[in-house]
Amino acid sequence: MTWILILEQCLNSLQFGLMLFLLVAGLTLIFGIMDLINLAHGSLYMIGAYLVATFAKASDSFLLAVLLGLAATAVIGMVIEALVLRGLYKRDHLSQVLATFGLILIANETTRAIWGVQPLSLNVPQALSGSVELLPGLHYSAFRLAIIVVGLAVAALLYFVVVRTRVGMLVRAGASNRKMATAMGTNIKWLFTAVFGAGAALCALAGAMLGPLLVVQVGMGENILILAFVTVVIGGIGSMRGAFIGALLVGVVDTFGRAFVPTLLRTGLSPSLADAAGPSLAAIAIYLLMVIVLFWKPQGLFPAGS
Amino acid sequence: MNATLLETRALCKRFGGLVATDSVSLSVRRGECHALIGPNGAGKTTLIGQLSGSLRPDAGAVHFDGRDVTRLDAPRRAKLGFARSFQITSILNEFSVLENVSVARQAVSGSSFRFWRRVADETTLATEAMAVLRQVGLEGLASRHARGLSHGEHRQLEIALALATQPQLMLLDEPMAGMGPDESERMVQLISGLKGRYTILLVEHDMDAVFRLADRISVLVAGRIIATGTVDEIRANAEVKSAYLGEEATN
Amino acid sequence: MLLLLRHGWVVAACLFALAFPPVATWLGQDFYIGVASRVLIWALLASSLNLLVGMGGMVSMGHAAFFGIGAYVVGIVAMDAPQWSGMPIALPLAMLITGALALAIGAICLRTRGVYFIMITLAFAQMLFYIFISLKSYGGDDGMQLAERSPLGGFDMSNDTVFYYLVLAILALSLLILARLRDSRFGRVLLGIKDNEARMASLGYATYRFKLTTFVIAGALGGLAGALMANQNGFISPNMLHWDQSGTTLVMIILGGLGSLWGGLAGATIFIVLEESLSAATPHWQIALGLILLGVVFFAPKGIAGLFARKPR
């Protein structure tokens, strides 16, 4: 019984970690190349989820909804980049924090204005609503399995693009040496708009995939943004490898923390103390991980240019 | 009192695959003006960084007045008597010229963990700062905003900051960078006046200035010291000529 | 006389602040005395953050943690140790605890720079937020009530006007301390570090120590603000620690003037006025606020107080 539980949590960790990776990939590159801290990254995730949910209701096809949602969010992302973020690249971090905080306010309230305060429902597509028996006794949701497959596929695609194409090389060069990137002139500007658009699409994909599992509501972006930031810090800014490993690590610690810490505590401490401390410790497990990593490696595990 | 004030032993520093400092063993005698020359990219500023404490070497040691200071950071070395001027001007842009030097004086005049008394009331700091400004010729610009100075005046302020803490050792990183002939001449006169009173490690590209100021010269090429000697010895050194001076001589 | 004229608006603000409660009572608008107290407490919080960000150059997105914990100290003491709930004990205790916490958190965070620093301060504050949400015995995410305001000698703290003057006095004292600090040796070093840390280090300043000290002072003052807010509202919520709160406080100081002594007070006032007037105009006022924020960042980065700043010589 316990082995099944552990395997299940491993799969959950993988699923969560891969989705986190989608969010973090774009975030860490923008951090690394443009030294831009973007608090509104979570808003793209939210917008993506809302758009996919709306298209899904309208078209009855989850796949079509996802494709449309990705495209729409990518466009929105690129517009935001061109209008607002471009003016922030040369500014100090405080200005970036304030401007992107303003973007969050605008995004959240606009979403509320358009869709209202009630959460939207985004349903698991019919085809994936069952469960798959992976091993005798281990039944896993088909949808979650699909998330893992999609996540791995996207990770592989990103790896290919970043490591094996010329565009990817430019991006990596920029991430590890910003001066070189800015010296490369105006073509780079459009490259970054494209990178940002790609990052926005990834956010939308994560939003679409996690939407059926979590709740599609205003504020969902901020909740996951914190996790994304922690992951970037743990993995190291500007590094895709760091983003991937960091995301998986965070996925594991968070999932296993929530699943097992309360039970573990109950074996050692009194039930009331365990019940009080359990959920808190589980919630902060990731932050403790971040503190430990930073103590040992102040630049994260795999910073770009290392 | 050691005759050798600053000494490095097999100092090494790599950046990824690039070897910036390749087993550098250098010694600077007390009271001398020791010049460090070499082509662009030889690793001179990286070496200065390891001497001042802002960069950690990967291997080797730095000794100051007989004491191993390799593990000490820049502020601690400054307290021991190091001072540095930066190749790319590094001053307090939002302060006035006088305040810049005053802050430097403050660093060596008692604790700065004082929260109530107005520092502007400390006339000693201001007087001492003015004296330093007079030494470098900036006294007329004392109340000017540091940001608004000309390039040459910025370089003078760099020297003033290095002097203000009354150091034993001055690490001057290309003080004449970007200066025209008149300004360079003034800088040479200034540094010439400091010789003997301070031990100076001077990084410079301006060969005229180097030959006029230096007691001894070390030549750094691709992270390695290829020669150390007096001005005449270095001028006569064939390897140095081909590696570096050859280009300078024909220019 | 000239000095008085140049600082005319400061004098006017002081007179206004002193006269506010009797005037409000006379106009039958007692309710606004509580609002004014809140503005003054935000001003204290914003001023403490302005020390850290505006003078120290340390952009922290986790300052709300100290605000919230200062409030919780008051609430927890009132619940578990009511013999200590008097103002003369509760307020310094809040400052002591938040100061100690700031020392611990700052010691870790200040080993990082730039973007890392912003994110690690954010993460620490969120960590504390989640801890307080999970503390069921202190209300969890519902928060906790404060039965009565911390007593102070012969004064009737439940009277809004009396409490207002206490807050005003504390704010005035804090601003005095911050003003002296700015002009002191410490203040000058801090400004130097913000300007060019490498240069300051090469002059012999142990910059880490100066930054950590600033972090602690800012944290303690933030905790004081939190303790006062708990008293003002009679209610303590984990949302006081949420990074939304940190963000809002940053907004206040950019509106009021980054790094200026009056930036906190100006910013808190402007923010409250903006919030009140915008929300009266439209339910979607946050869009307007966001746009204003973008406008300030791009077109008036020095905020309102910056318009009055002396030009560099």
PDB file of C-alpha atoms in Angstrom, chain A residues 31 35 37 39 83-84 87-88 91 93-95 97-99 101-106 109-110 112-113 222-223 225-226 229-230 232-233 236-237 276 279-280 283-284 287-288 290-291 294-295 298-300 303, chain C residues 53 59 61 108 111-112 114-116 118-120 122-124 126-128 130-131 134-135 242-248 250-251 253-254 258 283-291 293-294 296-299 301:
ATOM      1  CA  PHE A  31      15.788  37.471 -15.520  1.00  0.00           C
ATOM      2  CA  ASP A  35      17.924  41.460 -15.615  1.00  0.00           C
ATOM      3  CA  ILE A  37      12.159  41.185 -12.481  1.00  0.00           C
ATOM      4  CA  LEU A  39       5.986  40.242 -11.062  1.00  0.00           C
ATOM      5  CA  LEU A  83       4.601  48.568 -24.526  1.00  0.00           C
ATOM      6  CA  VAL A  84       5.780  48.312 -20.948  1.00  0.00           C
ATOM      7  CA  GLY A  87      11.013  50.602 -21.202  1.00  0.00           C
ATOM      8  CA  LEU A  88      12.075  48.851 -18.002  1.00  0.00           C
ATOM      9  CA  ARG A  91      15.696  50.835 -15.215  1.00  0.00           C
ATOM     10  CA  HIS A  93      14.857  46.883 -10.002  1.00  0.00           C
ATOM     11  CA  LEU A  94      12.555  48.957  -7.844  1.00  0.00           C
ATOM     12  CA  SER A  95      11.035  50.578 -10.925  1.00  0.00           C
ATOM     13  CA  VAL A  97       8.899  45.829  -9.297  1.00  0.00           C
ATOM     14  CA  LEU A  98       6.531  48.792  -9.138  1.00  0.00           C
ATOM     15  CA  ALA A  99       5.659  48.796 -12.827  1.00  0.00           C
ATOM     16  CA  PHE A 101       3.023  45.340  -9.680  1.00  0.00           C
ATOM     17  CA  GLY A 102       0.895  47.898 -11.501  1.00  0.00           C
ATOM     18  CA  LEU A 103       0.465  45.402 -14.330  1.00  0.00           C
ATOM     19  CA  ILE A 104      -0.824  42.820 -11.856  1.00  0.00           C
ATOM     20  CA  LEU A 105      -3.413  45.291 -10.570  1.00  0.00           C
ATOM     21  CA  ILE A 106      -4.542  46.041 -14.096  1.00  0.00           C
ATOM     22  CA  GLU A 109      -9.094  43.909 -12.187  1.00  0.00           C
ATOM     23  CA  THR A 110      -9.581  43.615 -15.964  1.00  0.00           C
ATOM     24  CA  ARG A 112     -12.620  40.550 -12.790  1.00  0.00           C
ATOM     25  CA  ALA A 113     -14.348  43.103 -14.989  1.00  0.00           C
ATOM     26  CA  GLU A 222       0.217  35.316  -7.584  1.00  0.00           C
ATOM     27  CA  ASN A 223       0.045  32.025  -5.721  1.00  0.00           C
ATOM     28  CA  LEU A 225       4.382  33.190  -8.919  1.00  0.00           C
ATOM     29  CA  ILE A 226       5.944  32.827  -5.515  1.00  0.00           C
ATOM     30  CA  PHE A 229      10.423  32.769  -7.914  1.00  0.00           C
ATOM     31  CA  VAL A 230      11.597  30.295  -5.311  1.00  0.00           C
ATOM     32  CA  VAL A 232      14.347  30.402 -10.039  1.00  0.00           C
ATOM     33  CA  VAL A 233      16.363  31.252  -6.963  1.00  0.00           C
ATOM     34  CA  GLY A 236      19.936  29.690 -10.575  1.00  0.00           C
ATOM     35  CA  ILE A 237      19.008  32.673 -12.680  1.00  0.00           C
ATOM     36  CA  ALA A 276      -0.810  22.379  14.451  1.00  0.00           C
ATOM     37  CA  PRO A 279       0.357  21.939   7.685  1.00  0.00           C
ATOM     38  CA  SER A 280       2.637  24.898   8.423  1.00  0.00           C
ATOM     39  CA  ALA A 283       3.591  24.806   3.405  1.00  0.00           C
ATOM     40  CA  ILE A 284       6.970  26.267   4.214  1.00  0.00           C
ATOM     41  CA  TYR A 287      11.065  28.041   1.551  1.00  0.00           C
ATOM     42  CA  LEU A 288      13.254  26.088   3.913  1.00  0.00           C
ATOM     43  CA  MET A 290      15.392  27.692  -0.687  1.00  0.00           C
ATOM     44  CA  VAL A 291      17.156  28.955   2.416  1.00  0.00           C
ATOM     45  CA  LEU A 294      21.117  29.707  -0.824  1.00  0.00           C
ATOM     46  CA  PHE A 295      23.283  29.093   2.199  1.00  0.00           C
ATOM     47  CA  PRO A 298      24.179  31.891  -2.968  1.00  0.00           C
ATOM     48  CA  GLN A 299      23.749  31.974  -6.747  1.00  0.00           C
ATOM     49  CA  GLY A 300      21.517  28.936  -6.935  1.00  0.00           C
ATOM     50  CA  PRO A 303      23.502  29.761 -12.445  1.00  0.00           C
TER      51      PRO A 303
ATOM     52  CA  VAL C  53      14.822  51.082   0.040  1.00  0.00           C
ATOM     53  CA  VAL C  59      14.603  46.631  -2.450  1.00  0.00           C
ATOM     54  CA  MET C  61       9.439  42.761  -1.053  1.00  0.00           C
ATOM     55  CA  ILE C 108      20.547  35.491   5.375  1.00  0.00           C
ATOM     56  CA  ARG C 111      24.214  37.597   1.442  1.00  0.00           C
ATOM     57  CA  THR C 112      22.385  37.943  -1.849  1.00  0.00           C
ATOM     58  CA  GLY C 114      19.859  42.353  -6.867  1.00  0.00           C
ATOM     59  CA  VAL C 115      17.059  40.169  -8.117  1.00  0.00           C
ATOM     60  CA  TYR C 116      17.947  37.376  -5.689  1.00  0.00           C
ATOM     61  CA  ILE C 118      14.123  40.867  -3.882  1.00  0.00           C
ATOM     62  CA  MET C 119      12.928  37.317  -4.275  1.00  0.00           C
ATOM     63  CA  ILE C 120      14.370  35.931  -1.096  1.00  0.00           C
ATOM     64  CA  LEU C 122       9.511  38.006  -0.779  1.00  0.00           C
ATOM     65  CA  ALA C 123       9.841  34.312  -0.039  1.00  0.00           C
ATOM     66  CA  PHE C 124      10.630  34.821   3.647  1.00  0.00           C
ATOM     67  CA  GLN C 126       5.348  34.521   2.356  1.00  0.00           C
ATOM     68  CA  MET C 127       6.790  31.771   4.515  1.00  0.00           C
ATOM     69  CA  LEU C 128       5.791  33.681   7.629  1.00  0.00           C
ATOM     70  CA  TYR C 130       1.737  30.731   5.599  1.00  0.00           C
ATOM     71  CA  ILE C 131       2.896  29.979   9.131  1.00  0.00           C
ATOM     72  CA  SER C 134      -1.825  27.736   9.792  1.00  0.00           C
ATOM     73  CA  LEU C 135      -1.770  28.850  13.450  1.00  0.00           C
ATOM     74  CA  HIS C 242       1.049  39.168   2.497  1.00  0.00           C
ATOM     75  CA  TRP C 243       3.311  40.438  -0.243  1.00  0.00           C
ATOM     76  CA  ASP C 244       0.432  42.499  -1.532  1.00  0.00           C
ATOM     77  CA  GLN C 245       0.996  44.606   1.556  1.00  0.00           C
ATOM     78  CA  SER C 246       4.708  44.871   0.810  1.00  0.00           C
ATOM     79  CA  GLY C 247       3.898  45.939  -2.721  1.00  0.00           C
ATOM     80  CA  THR C 248       1.393  48.537  -1.565  1.00  0.00           C
ATOM     81  CA  LEU C 250       6.454  50.295  -1.993  1.00  0.00           C
ATOM     82  CA  VAL C 251       3.790  52.073  -4.033  1.00  0.00           C
ATOM     83  CA  ILE C 253       7.007  55.483  -1.095  1.00  0.00           C
ATOM     84  CA  ILE C 254       7.302  55.898  -4.831  1.00  0.00           C
ATOM     85  CA  LEU C 258      11.825  57.629  -2.675  1.00  0.00           C
ATOM     86  CA  PRO C 283     -15.569  49.676  -8.935  1.00  0.00           C
ATOM     87  CA  HIS C 284     -12.635  48.929 -11.235  1.00  0.00           C
ATOM     88  CA  TRP C 285     -10.463  51.527  -9.556  1.00  0.00           C
ATOM     89  CA  GLN C 286      -7.507  49.132  -9.350  1.00  0.00           C
ATOM     90  CA  ILE C 287      -7.045  49.489 -13.087  1.00  0.00           C
ATOM     91  CA  ALA C 288      -6.727  53.218 -12.619  1.00  0.00           C
ATOM     92  CA  LEU C 289      -4.289  52.713  -9.763  1.00  0.00           C
ATOM     93  CA  GLY C 290      -2.215  50.368 -11.904  1.00  0.00           C
ATOM     94  CA  LEU C 291      -2.133  52.900 -14.715  1.00  0.00           C
ATOM     95  CA  LEU C 293       1.604  53.480 -10.994  1.00  0.00           C
ATOM     96  CA  LEU C 294       2.900  52.883 -14.506  1.00  0.00           C
ATOM     97  CA  VAL C 296       4.672  57.434 -12.029  1.00  0.00           C
ATOM     98  CA  VAL C 297       7.347  54.862 -12.823  1.00  0.00           C
ATOM     99  CA  PHE C 298       7.786  56.104 -16.365  1.00  0.00           C
ATOM    100  CA  PHE C 299       7.184  59.827 -15.996  1.00  0.00           C
ATOM    101  CA  PRO C 301      10.079  58.394 -10.804  1.00  0.00           C
TER     102      PRO C 301
END
